[in-house]
Amino acid sequence: MPPDPVDHLLSVHGVSVRFGGLAALDDVRIDVPAGTVAGLIGPNGAGKTTLFNVVSGLLRPDSGRIEWKGRTLRRHRPHDLAGLGIARTFQGLNLFGGLPVLDNVMVGAERFARGGAVSMLTGLGAHGRDERLMRDRAMAVLEEFGIAGTARSLPGTLPFGLQKRVALARAVVAEPELLLLDEPAAGISADDIGALAELIGRLGERMGVLLVEHHVDLVMQVCERITVLDFGRVICAGPPEAVRADPGVAEAYLGTGEEAADDA
Amino acid sequence: MASPAPRPAADEVRPPAGPPAPVGTRARWSTVPLVVRHLVLAAGALAAVLLLIAATDTVNTMRIAAVGYSVLAIAGLQVLIGASGQVSLGHGAFMFIGAYTVALLVIRLPMLPLWVNLLITVAVSAAAGVVVGGATARLHGPYLAGATLALAVGLPSLAVRFPELLGGGNGLAFTTRGAPPALAATVSTAQWQAAAVWFTVLLALTVLATVSRGRLGRRMRAVRDDPLAAAAAGIPVGRTKVAAFVLSACCGGLAGACQGYLLGTATPSSFTLALSLSLLAALVFGGMGSLWGALWGGAALVYLEVWAEDAAHALSLGTSVTNNLPIVLFGLILIVVVLLRPDGVHGAVRDAAGAVRRAR
């Protein structure tokens, strides 16, 4: 096994997942260096979400391993991610519909709270300080994202684009070292995608980002390195120009080369 | 969840909803720790209840005390169902546990004071809550309801199964102490007991309200609305659900203990499935979204029965009608409330309060 450069935040080594006879992931390798935006693309059913679930600890790989900052993650569970410094968004919004926007984002800041069960039951000790800390952090991110005015609204009353932003704010408020974005552009208007690209680029300066996306233009624009999955295998990995030029990618992902030219 | 709130436009300019600048007493009040604020409110409520029982007769004093423990049981259910989204059809079982714990403690260890008995009851109920909540944390919706239903049906029959210990179908009877000798001249036993019950209830409600409006309450609601996203934020989903269950079980146990203490008996027939379902119905009636709903629910549970009985006597109806009138009346009012206000009585009260505030 070749030694990894230490600056890799996340390394996925030869991960395979089989559902019955179907290989959802086959010997997949992906590295996310610190402070970069890495992209993961591929047609529907290529295994992108499966890979996301493996990294999140929802699925155990049949073989291969996940390394986080040089340490192999064994038996990690979804609720361990936040403590490790990994935050994620979801393909759906997965907002807490009964909680105001501010509280939604405050939940994302839970990892900064210090109080234990006693403080939560009695409201004494660290409770007041924790609440203030989480509220201040949440407000700061809402302001940064330009949605501070929605703090008291229920997410369901907001337009879809703003809800998407709340979901992103909830992940970013944790100040993760790695941010996993599952199709952030889905359902967003063409105008807003430019703003989203700028936002992701800005986040990439603060944290590592792994972006799973269908929207090829967005991925090409913001990612420094792109991995292409098809039928559970990595068919291409490299900088955007290399991926764009790869004939195998055009064929697998965009249909024939001619259609790809039309799309672009 | 459909909300009639107006949909704000994306570009609507609104003042940032941060912590307000500290001006005036209202703002200073909001900087006081949550638990202190709730304790002050509870002290005010206790004073009001004491005035009420000082001004009324023994029968009404006992009813007010009954409202107290009903409110506590329903409030526990509100945290479980409203905040954490787990439905329990068997909360009467925890009242059963509480009542029998107090009965056994008074009979077997008569030297213990009431507050120690109540603390032991809380511990026993919490243990029961951990067992039941831990076993049911993986169940959702109808499966969870079914499991808790089995508890409500099964547990009271323990009394019949172990007649030497639990007194069989007649249950356990015991005598509790009234006011201390120094106060006995001015305070009747019923008044003292009602005050003790409400003191206990308000203290427990303070804990519930603090939990509900604090971090743990937010965690419960997050787990209720989206367990996957809550887990991604680092919230342990299973443990949060069990915590809600234990909290709720403690309230049920404490409510049962208060009932046993008031009546001086613990009988299996007091903790039927009908009781569990009444608690749930009272919560829906009062409003599932807020702890205040428990107040209206508890009051309705006690006083609708009283009024229905009074009405039946006034109209000199037969016993079979008299016995069933409270249930019919409660059912009718519940249907009307759910049709008119799905958010219960408290939804209407909150809207009215908002209208008054805007009008000023």
XYZ file of C-alpha atoms in Angstrom:
624
model
C 0.000 0.000 0.000
C 1.565 3.293 -1.024
C 1.765 5.878 1.759
C -0.724 8.697 1.391
C 0.244 12.313 1.462
C -0.791 13.567 4.891
C -2.824 16.436 3.522
C -5.570 14.119 2.277
C -8.602 14.733 4.439
C -10.613 11.836 3.138
C -9.362 8.828 1.235
C -11.609 6.115 -0.066
C -9.507 3.034 -0.783
C -10.722 0.289 -3.096
C -14.261 0.322 -1.738
C -16.687 -2.253 -3.093
C -20.357 -2.620 -2.216
C -22.554 -5.359 -3.601
C -26.343 -5.480 -3.365
C -27.068 -9.132 -4.068
C -25.354 -9.850 -7.387
C -25.158 -6.198 -8.366
C -21.898 -4.354 -7.824
C -22.977 -0.872 -6.750
C -19.369 0.130 -6.137
C -16.370 -1.728 -7.511
C -12.900 -0.927 -6.186
C -13.554 2.824 -5.983
C -10.772 5.175 -4.977
C -11.294 8.863 -4.251
C -9.130 11.360 -2.393
C -10.240 14.730 -1.084
C -7.248 16.905 -0.191
C -7.735 19.613 2.430
C -8.887 22.976 1.143
C -10.036 21.787 -2.267
C -13.344 21.153 -3.958
C -13.488 17.619 -5.314
C -16.253 16.584 -7.663
C -17.987 13.255 -8.099
C -20.112 12.834 -11.195
C -21.696 10.002 -13.085
C -24.996 9.034 -14.656
C -27.980 7.897 -12.600
C -27.266 4.631 -10.861
C -23.506 5.052 -11.142
C -23.108 4.616 -7.379
C -22.655 8.218 -6.263
C -25.213 8.031 -3.484
C -23.972 4.603 -2.430
C -20.492 6.068 -2.034
C -21.941 8.955 -0.041
C -23.688 6.504 2.235
C -20.495 4.513 2.734
C -18.602 7.658 3.720
C -21.497 8.684 5.986
C -21.450 5.358 7.788
C -24.940 4.357 6.647
C -23.514 1.459 4.634
C -20.557 -0.783 5.405
C -18.410 -1.580 2.356
C -17.891 -5.267 1.521
C -14.217 -4.495 1.008
C -11.931 -1.495 1.053
C -11.715 1.188 3.690
C -12.324 4.845 4.439
C -9.497 6.916 5.817
C -10.137 10.185 7.610
C -6.998 12.297 8.077
C -4.838 9.196 7.816
C -6.873 7.182 10.301
C -9.041 4.306 9.136
C -12.690 4.726 10.105
C -14.084 1.495 11.466
C -17.704 1.044 12.393
C -18.438 4.764 12.336
C -22.119 5.663 12.528
C -23.925 8.597 10.919
C -24.045 10.565 14.192
C -20.244 10.244 14.581
C -19.593 12.324 11.454
C -20.219 15.716 13.041
C -17.729 15.001 15.826
C -15.107 13.952 13.277
C -15.537 17.251 11.466
C -17.618 16.039 8.524
C -20.929 17.689 7.626
C -23.280 16.732 4.829
C -26.300 17.959 2.969
C -28.962 15.722 1.491
C -30.389 15.220 -1.954
C -33.759 16.204 -0.552
C -33.823 19.180 1.741
C -34.258 17.146 4.924
C -34.949 20.294 6.918
C -36.700 20.084 10.282
C -40.154 21.257 9.211
C -41.429 22.001 12.709
C -38.435 24.138 13.694
C -37.842 27.752 12.631
C -34.923 28.397 10.295
C -32.724 29.640 13.147
C -33.316 26.431 15.139
C -32.648 24.322 12.055
C -29.240 25.907 11.742
C -28.650 25.770 15.510
C -29.035 21.982 15.340
C -26.141 22.012 12.885
C -24.041 23.806 15.510
C -24.688 21.102 18.145
C -21.075 19.927 18.000
C -19.959 23.151 19.683
C -22.189 22.622 22.724
C -20.290 21.435 25.791
C -23.069 20.632 28.278
C -24.061 17.034 28.965
C -27.327 15.340 29.904
C -27.609 17.099 33.279
C -27.313 20.561 31.757
C -29.932 19.681 29.118
C -32.369 18.301 31.718
C -32.040 21.118 34.223
C -31.180 24.088 32.026
C -28.323 24.786 34.436
C -24.558 24.763 34.003
C -23.384 25.085 30.426
C -26.922 25.219 28.998
C -27.260 29.002 28.715
C -23.782 29.418 27.294
C -24.322 26.568 24.810
C -27.579 28.075 23.581
C -26.037 31.516 23.153
C -23.021 30.078 21.354
C -25.163 28.006 18.987
C -27.548 30.912 18.345
C -24.704 33.350 17.613
C -22.977 30.927 15.255
C -26.237 30.160 13.476
C -27.077 33.848 13.071
C -23.599 34.555 11.718
C -23.960 31.901 9.018
C -27.492 33.042 8.154
C -26.152 36.570 7.722
C -23.245 35.324 5.618
C -25.722 33.483 3.400
C -27.976 36.539 3.172
C -30.989 34.836 4.777
C -30.909 36.320 8.304
C -34.380 37.758 7.671
C -35.864 34.245 7.509
C -34.558 33.216 10.953
C -37.998 32.993 12.549
C -39.866 31.495 9.582
C -40.690 27.828 9.304
C -38.725 26.378 6.386
C -41.897 25.189 4.638
C -43.033 28.804 4.173
C -39.894 29.745 2.208
C -39.269 29.438 -1.540
C -37.296 26.358 -2.558
C -34.089 28.233 -3.309
C -33.990 29.704 0.182
C -34.744 26.331 1.746
C -31.746 24.914 -0.102
C -29.652 27.680 1.382
C -30.913 26.916 4.893
C -29.929 23.279 4.399
C -26.452 24.377 3.308
C -26.210 26.791 6.254
C -27.091 23.962 8.646
C -24.117 21.960 7.338
C -21.677 24.875 7.146
C -22.421 26.184 10.658
C -20.645 23.109 12.041
C -17.445 24.501 10.489
C -16.571 21.051 9.211
C -13.196 20.175 7.782
C -15.015 18.281 5.060
C -18.365 19.217 3.580
C -20.246 16.558 1.616
C -22.711 18.144 -0.806
C -25.305 15.843 -2.349
C -26.648 17.548 -5.496
C -26.862 21.126 -4.185
C -27.939 22.437 -7.607
C -30.943 20.116 -7.972
C -34.110 22.156 -8.419
C -32.302 25.487 -8.440
C -32.908 27.990 -11.217
C -30.190 28.685 -13.758
C -29.675 32.189 -12.361
C -29.056 30.910 -8.852
C -26.488 28.360 -9.993
C -23.926 31.110 -10.612
C -24.380 32.320 -7.034
C -24.170 28.734 -5.756
C -20.934 28.163 -7.663
C -19.457 31.281 -6.101
C -20.600 30.173 -2.637
C -19.115 26.684 -3.022
C -15.867 28.195 -4.272
C -15.753 30.416 -1.190
C -16.477 27.461 1.121
C -13.697 25.522 -0.597
C -11.189 28.019 0.766
C -12.264 27.201 4.337
C -12.892 23.465 4.153
C -12.562 20.450 1.917
C -15.660 19.884 -0.207
C -16.837 16.729 -1.932
C -19.493 17.701 -4.443
C -21.829 15.127 -5.936
C -23.707 16.761 -8.757
C -25.569 16.157 -11.991
C -25.039 19.691 -13.193
C -21.858 19.267 -15.254
C -21.199 22.975 -15.799
C -21.249 23.654 -12.054
C -18.851 20.789 -11.353
C -16.489 21.870 -14.126
C -16.562 25.419 -12.796
C -15.854 24.843 -9.091
C -14.001 21.537 -8.793
C -10.246 21.214 -8.881
C -10.426 17.477 -9.329
C -13.222 15.359 -10.659
C -13.905 11.642 -10.352
C -16.321 10.046 -12.784
C -18.246 6.939 -11.780
C -20.066 4.628 -14.146
C -21.710 1.348 -13.124
C -19.856 1.527 -9.797
C -16.382 1.904 -11.311
C -14.132 4.952 -11.545
C -13.736 5.501 -15.279
C -11.826 8.757 -15.099
C -10.245 11.012 -12.498
C -8.376 14.261 -12.939
C -8.669 18.010 -13.379
C -11.755 19.345 -15.196
C -9.974 19.805 -18.540
C -8.796 16.202 -18.573
C -12.254 14.928 -17.664
C -13.883 17.097 -20.292
C -11.507 15.768 -22.933
C -11.919 12.116 -21.951
C -13.940 10.325 -24.655
C -14.987 7.569 -22.243
C -16.644 10.118 -19.972
C -18.542 11.756 -22.783
C -19.827 8.383 -23.856
C -20.786 7.110 -20.394
C -22.136 10.267 -18.907
C -23.441 12.340 -21.750
C -24.406 9.704 -24.273
C -22.550 10.051 -27.563
C -19.836 12.626 -28.116
C -22.024 14.626 -30.486
C -24.823 15.037 -27.948
C -22.263 16.158 -25.422
C -21.114 18.865 -27.781
C -24.710 20.026 -28.160
C -25.206 20.127 -24.396
C -22.066 22.121 -23.715
C -47.235 20.321 7.793
C -49.422 22.858 6.035
C -49.193 26.293 7.528
C -51.497 29.180 6.716
C -48.657 31.661 7.336
C -48.150 34.077 4.439
C -45.331 33.135 2.143
C -42.658 35.822 2.370
C -41.170 36.892 -0.948
C -37.548 36.039 -1.499
C -36.487 39.664 -1.593
C -38.666 40.851 1.263
C -36.624 42.992 3.613
C -37.122 42.127 7.229
C -35.145 43.096 10.300
C -32.665 40.398 11.269
C -34.206 38.246 13.954
C -31.281 38.106 16.328
C -31.336 38.579 20.070
C -33.004 41.946 20.631
C -31.096 44.867 22.080
C -31.488 44.864 25.857
C -34.054 47.595 26.448
C -36.809 47.540 29.071
C -37.878 44.884 31.565
C -39.067 42.472 28.873
C -35.609 42.317 27.349
C -33.951 41.985 30.744
C -36.358 39.134 31.543
C -35.234 37.295 28.400
C -31.610 37.281 29.607
C -32.561 35.428 32.817
C -31.784 31.687 32.520
C -34.712 29.650 31.222
C -35.046 27.499 34.333
C -35.186 30.564 36.609
C -37.912 32.111 34.466
C -39.900 28.888 34.633
C -39.424 28.635 38.402
C -40.786 32.175 38.827
C -43.802 31.300 36.672
C -44.313 28.072 38.649
C -44.189 30.001 41.945
C -46.838 32.377 40.602
C -48.997 29.454 39.496
C -48.613 27.786 42.914
C -49.729 30.989 44.623
C -52.801 31.116 42.370
C -53.651 27.478 43.108
C -53.223 28.033 46.861
C -55.606 30.997 46.729
C -58.072 28.889 44.781
C -58.054 25.987 47.254
C -58.242 28.376 50.192
C -61.403 29.864 48.718
C -63.240 26.667 47.779
C -64.750 23.627 49.515
C -63.264 20.175 50.079
C -64.904 18.569 47.047
C -63.549 21.195 44.679
C -60.158 21.101 46.382
C -59.914 17.402 45.568
C -60.941 18.126 41.971
C -58.302 20.831 41.648
C -55.726 18.359 42.913
C -56.982 15.829 40.353
C -56.540 18.453 37.633
C -52.947 18.821 38.873
C -51.873 15.233 38.411
C -53.844 14.916 35.165
C -52.020 17.955 33.800
C -48.691 16.361 34.701
C -49.518 13.045 33.008
C -50.755 14.835 29.876
C -47.756 17.186 29.848
C -45.445 14.170 29.875
C -47.398 12.789 26.949
C -47.059 16.145 25.147
C -43.271 15.960 25.327
C -43.359 12.366 24.083
C -45.884 12.802 21.263
C -45.703 16.497 20.442
C -41.979 17.064 20.748
C -40.399 13.685 20.043
C -43.109 12.307 17.748
C -43.557 8.949 19.498
C -47.135 7.916 20.143
C -47.906 6.085 23.365
C -51.299 4.521 23.915
C -50.217 3.077 27.230
C -49.312 5.927 29.476
C -51.760 4.792 32.115
C -49.282 1.961 32.750
C -46.753 4.433 34.118
C -49.424 5.949 36.352
C -50.096 2.406 37.553
C -46.415 1.985 38.358
C -46.341 5.308 40.206
C -49.457 4.658 42.269
C -48.371 1.162 43.304
C -44.844 2.329 44.118
C -46.209 4.939 46.516
C -48.717 2.470 47.970
C -46.018 -0.140 48.615
C -43.654 2.451 50.078
C -46.294 3.825 52.463
C -47.354 0.332 53.580
C -43.908 -1.297 53.820
C -41.723 1.674 54.783
C -44.092 4.005 56.655
C -41.237 6.049 58.125
C -40.312 7.598 54.765
C -41.561 11.142 54.145
C -43.656 11.933 51.088
C -40.906 13.656 49.134
C -38.613 10.630 49.458
C -41.476 8.405 48.251
C -41.960 10.675 45.259
C -38.247 10.667 44.433
C -38.199 6.869 44.604
C -41.275 6.821 42.336
C -39.446 8.989 39.804
C -36.481 6.591 39.879
C -38.718 3.520 39.449
C -40.668 5.168 36.609
C -37.436 6.231 34.928
C -36.171 2.650 35.084
C -39.448 1.437 33.561
C -39.150 4.152 30.938
C -35.617 3.077 30.022
C -36.764 -0.539 29.604
C -39.880 0.282 27.566
C -38.357 3.217 25.667
C -35.202 1.266 24.886
C -37.240 -1.647 23.593
C -39.534 0.536 21.483
C -37.031 3.135 20.192
C -36.780 1.273 16.906
C -40.538 1.127 16.422
C -42.496 3.790 14.585
C -46.104 4.929 14.386
C -48.639 2.122 14.679
C -46.053 -0.449 15.825
C -44.965 1.758 18.717
C -48.607 2.487 19.542
C -49.315 -1.250 19.539
C -46.431 -2.038 21.861
C -47.448 0.632 24.366
C -51.058 -0.503 24.093
C -49.986 -3.973 25.198
C -48.339 -2.375 28.221
C -51.525 -0.582 29.256
C -53.572 -3.744 28.859
C -51.077 -6.089 30.481
C -49.530 -4.250 33.391
C -52.608 -3.735 35.627
C -53.255 -7.477 35.560
C -50.009 -7.867 37.508
C -51.967 -6.747 40.568
C -54.317 -9.696 40.142
C -51.454 -12.084 39.385
C -49.612 -11.195 42.615
C -52.420 -10.667 45.159
C -50.176 -11.021 48.264
C -47.920 -8.195 47.162
C -50.251 -5.980 45.127
C -53.614 -6.685 46.735
C -55.375 -8.361 43.812
C -58.439 -6.804 42.234
C -59.173 -4.677 45.297
C -55.745 -3.117 45.168
C -53.933 -1.558 48.088
C -55.401 0.863 50.590
C -53.288 3.034 52.836
C -53.497 6.237 54.845
C -51.373 9.252 54.100
C -50.505 12.035 56.455
C -52.216 15.408 56.178
C -50.878 18.767 57.220
C -48.126 18.856 59.872
C -49.529 19.339 63.433
C -48.523 23.009 63.540
C -50.750 23.784 60.542
C -53.508 21.262 61.222
C -55.744 23.861 62.809
C -55.800 26.138 59.762
C -55.225 23.762 56.842
C -57.475 20.777 56.146
C -56.044 17.465 54.993
C -57.516 17.941 51.515
C -56.022 21.412 51.213
C -52.623 20.206 52.348
C -52.710 17.285 49.917
C -53.840 19.452 47.020
C -51.038 21.913 47.755
C -48.486 19.087 47.935
C -49.742 17.656 44.631
C -49.592 21.015 42.856
C -46.146 21.761 44.295
C -44.906 18.459 42.854
C -46.697 18.995 39.559
C -45.369 22.527 39.058
C -41.826 21.473 39.910
C -42.044 18.672 37.331
C -43.604 21.039 34.793
C -40.680 23.418 35.324
C -38.285 20.648 34.310
C -40.472 19.718 31.332
C -40.778 23.314 30.112
C -37.047 23.897 30.485
C -36.275 20.742 28.549
C -38.888 21.499 25.929
C -37.675 25.037 25.212
C -33.980 24.194 25.518
C -31.390 22.132 23.714
C -32.893 18.739 24.467
C -36.309 19.853 23.191
C -34.749 21.096 19.967
C -32.924 17.781 19.590
C -36.169 15.860 20.118
C -37.978 17.929 17.483
C -35.067 17.519 15.079
C -35.181 13.740 15.548
C -38.975 13.817 15.117
C -38.827 15.827 11.880
C -35.844 14.148 10.234
C -33.846 11.455 12.036
C -31.311 11.223 9.205
C -30.476 14.929 9.230
C -30.448 14.977 13.033
C -27.909 12.145 13.036
C -25.793 14.013 10.479
C -25.668 16.932 12.932
C -24.267 14.585 15.572
C -27.465 13.951 17.538
C -27.752 10.348 18.774
C -31.217 9.504 17.476
C -31.985 6.426 19.561
C -30.794 7.940 22.816
C -32.791 11.134 22.231
C -35.959 9.108 21.683
C -35.317 7.076 24.836
C -34.680 10.306 26.778
C -38.084 11.621 25.703
C -39.698 8.347 26.698
C -38.029 8.307 30.119
C -38.999 11.914 30.794
C -42.558 11.130 29.849
C -42.601 7.943 31.942
C -41.359 9.897 34.982
C -44.234 12.357 34.586
C -46.729 9.510 34.252
C -45.282 7.771 37.323
C -45.290 10.953 39.364
C -48.878 11.664 38.311
C -49.903 8.162 39.388
C -48.082 8.633 42.688
C -49.966 11.891 43.293
C -53.241 10.157 42.523
C -52.444 7.322 44.922
C -51.411 9.811 47.606
C -54.666 11.767 47.184
C -57.033 8.802 47.109
C -55.141 6.577 49.550
C -55.685 3.620 47.236
C -54.091 1.950 44.253
C -56.427 -0.372 42.370
C -55.953 -2.002 38.970
C -59.369 -0.751 37.829
C -58.150 2.879 38.044
C -55.534 2.250 35.359
C -57.513 0.741 32.533
C -56.858 1.188 28.843
C -59.619 3.822 28.922
C -57.412 5.991 31.167
C -54.509 5.816 28.701
C -56.785 6.714 25.829
C -58.394 9.535 27.825
C -54.954 11.046 28.457
C -54.248 10.968 24.738
C -57.672 12.417 23.907
C -57.191 15.161 26.488
C -53.853 16.051 24.911
C -55.438 16.324 21.473
C -58.236 18.395 23.002
C -55.829 20.775 24.743
C -53.411 21.034 21.847
C -50.468 18.828 21.021
C -48.089 21.622 20.070
C -47.533 23.144 23.490
C -47.233 22.196 27.158
C -50.088 24.638 27.790
C -52.326 22.167 25.986
C -51.886 19.853 28.979
C -53.497 22.454 31.257
C -56.685 22.653 29.188
C -56.659 18.891 28.670
C -56.260 18.145 32.389
C -58.981 20.595 33.377
C -61.328 19.162 30.746
C -60.620 15.581 31.823
C -61.709 16.301 35.414
C -64.390 18.936 35.028
C -66.245 17.604 31.985
C -66.921 14.451 33.987
C -68.119 16.509 36.936
C -70.395 18.681 34.815
C -71.773 15.704 32.918
C -72.650 13.968 36.191
C -74.244 17.141 37.546
C -76.259 17.509 34.355
C -77.377 13.873 34.474
C -78.521 14.264 38.074
C -80.276 17.536 37.332
C -82.183 15.880 34.505
C -82.707 12.764 36.704
C -81.478 10.422 33.993
C -81.057 6.700 34.612
C -77.795 5.272 35.965
C -76.806 3.697 32.646
C -77.025 7.127 31.005
C -75.310 8.862 33.923
C -72.385 6.442 33.783
C -71.769 6.972 30.091
C -72.650 10.626 29.692
C -69.151 11.944 30.572
C -67.533 9.793 27.885
C -70.121 10.792 25.287
C -69.766 14.462 26.185
C -65.988 14.287 26.094
C -66.074 12.505 22.759
C -68.445 15.066 21.272
C -66.412 18.029 22.458
C -63.222 16.370 21.235
C -64.716 15.912 17.767
C -65.900 19.524 17.672
C -62.503 20.833 18.809
C -60.584 18.714 16.306
C -62.879 19.842 13.498
C -62.707 23.530 14.399
C -59.177 23.724 15.768
C -56.826 20.860 14.858
C -54.250 22.539 17.111
C -56.563 22.170 20.094
C -57.867 24.634 22.659
C -54.437 26.141 23.084
C -54.322 27.019 19.389
C -57.442 29.140 19.862
C -56.119 30.648 23.100
C -52.821 31.562 21.446
C -54.585 33.220 18.502
C -56.841 35.172 20.862
C -53.841 36.306 22.932
C -52.068 37.379 19.752
C -55.113 39.372 18.633
C -55.291 41.127 22.013
C -51.585 41.968 21.890
C -51.882 43.422 18.385
C -54.962 45.446 19.336
C -53.116 47.195 22.173
